[in-house]
Short mmCIF file of C-alpha atoms in Angstrom, two decimals:
data_model
loop_
_atom_site.label_atom_id
_atom_site.label_comp_id
_atom_site.label_asym_id
_atom_site.label_seq_id
_atom_site.Cartn_x
_atom_site.Cartn_y
_atom_site.Cartn_z
CA MET A 1 17.13 -7.90 8.44
CA ARG A 2 14.07 -7.88 6.24
CA ARG A 3 14.57 -8.98 2.65
CA ARG A 4 12.41 -7.33 0.01
CA THR A 5 11.12 -9.33 -2.91
CA ASN A 6 8.93 -8.47 -5.87
CA ARG A 7 6.59 -11.43 -5.51
CA LEU A 8 3.68 -12.52 -3.39
CA ALA A 9 4.10 -16.09 -2.13
CA GLY A 10 1.87 -18.38 -0.14
CA PRO A 11 1.85 -21.87 1.32
CA ALA A 12 1.60 -24.68 -1.21
CA GLY A 13 1.33 -27.43 1.41
CA ALA A 14 3.93 -29.70 3.04
CA GLY A 15 6.06 -26.73 4.17
CA THR A 16 6.63 -25.33 0.68
CA PHE A 17 5.69 -21.99 -0.84
CA SER A 18 4.57 -21.09 -4.31
CA VAL A 19 4.66 -17.74 -6.09
CA LEU A 20 1.18 -16.26 -6.29
CA TYR A 21 2.05 -13.06 -8.16
CA ASN A 22 5.19 -11.39 -9.54
CA PHE A 23 5.19 -7.60 -9.32
CA ASP A 24 6.56 -6.34 -12.62
CA GLY A 25 7.23 -2.68 -11.85
CA THR A 26 4.33 -1.52 -13.98
CA SER A 27 1.88 -3.08 -11.53
CA GLY A 28 4.12 -1.92 -8.69
CA GLY A 29 7.16 -3.15 -6.83
CA ASN A 30 9.01 -3.06 -3.51
CA PRO A 31 6.33 -4.37 -1.14
CA TYR A 32 6.57 -2.82 2.32
CA GLY A 33 4.56 -3.36 5.46
CA ALA A 34 2.33 -6.20 6.49
CA LEU A 35 -0.38 -7.71 4.31
CA LEU A 36 -3.91 -7.27 5.61
CA GLU A 37 -6.40 -10.11 5.07
CA SER A 38 -10.05 -9.11 4.83
CA GLY A 39 -12.89 -11.15 3.38
CA GLY A 40 -10.53 -13.73 1.89
CA LYS A 41 -8.52 -11.09 -0.01
CA PHE A 42 -5.18 -9.48 0.81
CA TYR A 43 -4.44 -5.75 0.83
CA GLY A 44 -1.05 -4.07 0.82
CA THR A 45 1.16 -1.31 -0.49
CA LEU A 46 4.02 -1.19 -2.94
CA ALA A 47 6.55 1.62 -2.53
CA ALA A 48 7.42 1.81 -6.22
CA GLY A 49 5.91 1.37 -9.65
CA GLY A 50 2.34 1.88 -10.73
CA ASN A 51 1.06 4.52 -13.16
CA ASN A 52 3.17 7.28 -11.58
CA SER A 53 6.16 5.17 -10.46
CA GLU A 54 5.41 6.33 -6.90
CA GLY A 55 3.66 3.32 -5.38
CA VAL A 56 0.39 1.40 -5.35
CA LEU A 57 -2.32 0.37 -2.89
CA TYR A 58 -3.55 -3.03 -4.07
CA GLU A 59 -5.91 -5.93 -3.52
CA PHE A 60 -4.95 -9.53 -4.23
CA ASP A 61 -7.60 -12.23 -4.47
CA PRO A 62 -5.92 -15.65 -4.18
CA ALA A 63 -9.01 -17.53 -5.44
CA GLY A 64 -8.47 -19.48 -8.64
CA ALA A 65 -5.45 -18.23 -10.56
CA GLY A 66 -5.21 -15.12 -8.34
CA THR A 67 -6.19 -11.60 -9.29
CA PHE A 68 -4.09 -8.48 -8.63
CA THR A 69 -6.09 -5.23 -8.63
CA PRO A 70 -4.50 -1.78 -8.17
CA LEU A 71 -6.82 0.30 -5.97
CA HIS A 72 -4.84 3.56 -5.95
CA HIS A 73 -1.73 4.82 -7.74
CA PHE A 74 0.19 7.17 -5.45
CA GLU A 75 1.48 10.52 -6.69
CA SER A 76 3.38 13.45 -5.21
CA ALA A 77 0.52 15.92 -4.54
CA THR A 78 -1.47 13.47 -2.39
CA GLY A 79 1.35 11.32 -1.02
CA ARG A 80 3.81 8.89 -2.55
CA PHE A 81 6.08 6.00 -1.57
CA PRO A 82 3.97 4.13 1.01
CA ASN A 83 6.41 2.34 3.31
CA GLY A 84 3.90 0.63 5.58
CA GLY A 85 0.87 -1.57 5.26
CA VAL A 86 -2.75 -0.59 5.82
CA VAL A 87 -5.24 -1.17 8.62
CA LYS A 88 -8.99 -1.56 8.20
CA VAL A 89 -11.47 0.29 10.41
CA ASN A 90 -15.22 0.38 9.73
CA GLY A 91 -14.78 -0.86 6.17
CA LYS A 92 -12.12 1.73 5.23
CA PHE A 93 -8.36 1.33 4.88
CA TYR A 94 -5.87 3.69 6.53
CA GLY A 95 -2.17 4.08 5.93
CA THR A 96 0.70 6.46 5.35
CA ALA A 97 2.86 7.60 2.48
CA ALA A 98 6.43 8.66 3.28
CA ASP A 99 6.76 11.60 0.89
CA GLY A 100 4.74 14.17 -1.02
CA GLY A 101 1.64 15.99 0.11
CA ASP A 102 1.36 19.73 0.71
CA PHE A 103 4.54 19.93 2.81
CA ASN A 104 6.57 17.08 1.22
CA GLY A 105 6.59 15.26 4.55
CA GLY A 106 4.19 12.50 3.61
CA VAL A 107 0.52 11.96 4.39
CA VAL A 108 -1.94 9.91 6.39
CA PHE A 109 -4.63 8.59 4.04
CA GLU A 110 -8.00 6.89 4.01
CA PHE A 111 -9.21 4.63 1.21
CA ASP A 112 -12.89 3.76 0.97
CA PRO A 113 -13.33 0.76 -1.35
CA ALA A 114 -17.08 1.48 -1.64
CA GLY A 115 -16.32 4.65 -3.64
CA PRO A 116 -13.60 3.88 -4.42
CA THR A 117 -12.28 7.08 -2.85
CA TYR A 118 -8.76 8.03 -1.73
CA THR A 119 -8.66 10.92 0.78
CA VAL A 120 -5.72 12.60 2.48
CA ILE A 121 -6.56 12.92 6.18
CA ARG A 122 -3.43 14.85 7.07
CA HIS A 123 -0.54 16.37 5.14
CA LEU A 124 2.42 15.88 7.50
CA LYS A 125 4.55 18.85 8.61
CA HIS A 126 7.86 18.77 10.48
CA GLU A 127 6.10 19.45 13.77
CA ASP A 128 3.95 16.34 13.18
CA GLY A 129 6.89 14.12 12.32
CA VAL A 130 7.58 13.36 8.68
CA SER A 131 8.38 10.48 6.34
CA PRO A 132 6.54 7.64 8.12
CA GLN A 133 8.32 4.33 7.50
CA CYS A 134 6.08 1.74 9.18
CA ASP A 135 2.58 0.32 9.63
CA LEU A 136 0.08 2.41 11.60
CA PHE A 137 -0.55 -0.26 14.23
#
């Protein structure tokens, strides 16, 4: 059974862990899916909280005191409640949101940090399968 926590923790040496960041609900909460490391930073999703209370795609830079940066606040029209992590392909992040979109079945999305631009690749219909609950790969 997987236990959910509202904090990001990392190794502190000698087999101990230290809290790197506490999600406070406003910044997001309920982390789901695997963290993705890229370029020394971590990327992930939070299924709750954020500006719309519908989830957040975020970056965490552990350097120094650690910096949490929301990259996208999910909302119903373009997908909400991401329940899986993201993957990175050719410099862009891909993931799913379990609800919302044109058919209320969730979405597959692309996030280009160079923009930054969030794009829905597919609004999921029942014949596609709906409400994705896991990482893409």
